[in-house]
Amino acid sequence: MASKKTNIMILGSGGREHVLGWKLKQSPSCGKLYFAPGNGGTAQLGENLKIDPDKVTTKVVDEIDYFCRHNDVSMIIIGPEDPLAQGMADRLAREGRTIFGPVAAAARLEGDKAWAKQMMRAASIPTAEAKVVDNYEAAVTYIESREGGMVVKAAGLAKGKGVYVCDNAQEALAAVEDIMVKKIFGEAGDQVIIEEKLQGQELSVLALVDGKNIYVLEPAQDHKQAYEGDKGPNTGGMGAYTPTPLATDELLRMVERHILVPTVDVLKRDGIEFKGVLYAGLMLTPAGPKVLEFNVRFGDPEVQAMMMRLKGDLVQIIKATAEGKLDTVDISWDKRCCCCVVMASGGYPGEYQKGKVIKGLKEAAAMEGVEIFHAGTKLSDGEILTNGGRVLNVCAMGKDLKEAQAKANAACKVIQFSGAQYRKDIGFRVMK
Ligand code: AMP
Ligand code: GLY
């Protein structure tokens, strides 16, 4: 007899949630997929529910719980950081239910950068030198005592926008003013971290952690700046590729030994079990890799590129992670390269308009090796409309990065919506 299929709910509405649904659907044990709230792409894979998981209120928790009990949903995947930081995983836990995502005490690694910094110091994890301040005057005094570049960060969650990379004290003072005086991120800016500005290439190392075992996923390189050549303001991520020649076996062993293992251990020492995705955002400095930040969920758009290469049954991989049995699943990787290009709305990451009709999706998706994941889109009367800053993730596989990038760019060219912007140079830092 065939084993029972698993009905799955995915919380979130971005490209990360679309690609996870796409990959889960390839598993023989995947049943029905529900997305809360999902987007125009996920609507074509399963059912979108009118539930917004970003604010973890009793009403939202009850809605999700009720839906899962009445629709035989036994796996819940929590995509974004906000619900994790607010304890969604803790509050949805039930006997017989698989929850993918860490409990709030562990999610604090991402949700409270001041605490994460302290933890890294306590565990001797290499990271940027930093000062944590909790009032404006102290921030000003500290900044005025420093020279050169600095990075100013709101300690709490700010939808990926709370980081200011500054060239001088003047810029840093303006950043602190935004965060602590104008309070543009609300209470996420009650504390500020002022860091030394590190130089080097960035690398995202993501690992599955099941409480005791750590499986390091194939690393990817993200592109945070809005414009080609890594110019312009910080964004949620404008593109990613994997594999990357930056991630040598030696580097990964070192990251595992000196960053990932001590992080999981130091939490364990405090009675906190980490289960889910541990994401170390690294700067590869001349003095070795240093942690810029921890995230506690899949990176977006890194995971789009990673899932294109993952071989293995994602339903089983997620079950194994939740059950502490990561050592029992098969995970391997397509040797080819995947390049993911983010198509964004004109004006992003600043102000942008929504509701633009998107054309050419079918034609682009039909191109060899190309898959398109939706981020900020919605399905309306049979048309796909833009509905966010990052709109689409155009992924292409190629024998190498050059080919994958060329194919992704060619697919982007076929897709049209008013104001569309994207970077044609994803991967440029490692391309000759
Ligand atoms: P975070 O959200 O902390 O990863 O910061 C967002 C982006 O800001 C990173 O991906 C880097 O591009 C940049 N950044 C953060 N911290 C530093 C740092 N200490 N030195 C240089 N760049 C940084
Ligand atoms: N791409 C970076 C992030 O997901 O935070």
mmCIF file of C-alpha atoms in Angstrom, residues 20 24 75-77 98-100 208 298 313-323 329:
data_model
loop_
_atom_site.group_PDB
_atom_site.id
_atom_site.type_symbol
_atom_site.label_atom_id
_atom_site.label_comp_id
_atom_site.label_asym_id
_atom_site.label_seq_id
_atom_site.Cartn_x
_atom_site.Cartn_y
_atom_site.Cartn_z
ATOM 1 C CA LEU A 20 9.615 25.429 -1.666
ATOM 2 C CA LEU A 24 7.821 19.753 -2.333
ATOM 3 C CA MET A 75 3.313 19.736 8.036
ATOM 4 C CA ILE A 76 3.705 23.495 8.421
ATOM 5 C CA ILE A 77 6.667 25.308 6.932
ATOM 6 C CA THR A 98 5.750 18.597 11.683
ATOM 7 C CA ILE A 99 6.768 22.219 12.126
ATOM 8 C CA PHE A 100 9.685 23.479 10.050
ATOM 9 C CA LEU A 208 19.796 22.321 8.036
ATOM 10 C CA PHE A 298 15.946 30.039 4.007
ATOM 11 C CA ASP A 313 12.831 14.419 -1.486
ATOM 12 C CA LEU A 314 12.120 17.723 0.251
ATOM 13 C CA VAL A 315 9.142 16.354 2.203
ATOM 14 C CA GLN A 316 11.402 13.694 3.713
ATOM 15 C CA ILE A 317 14.262 16.147 4.249
ATOM 16 C CA ILE A 318 11.960 18.496 6.189
ATOM 17 C CA LYS A 319 10.489 15.658 8.230
ATOM 18 C CA ALA A 320 13.965 14.419 9.072
ATOM 19 C CA THR A 321 15.058 17.912 10.141
ATOM 20 C CA ALA A 322 12.072 18.287 12.444
ATOM 21 C CA GLU A 323 12.487 14.791 13.880
ATOM 22 C CA VAL A 329 18.115 11.230 4.475
#
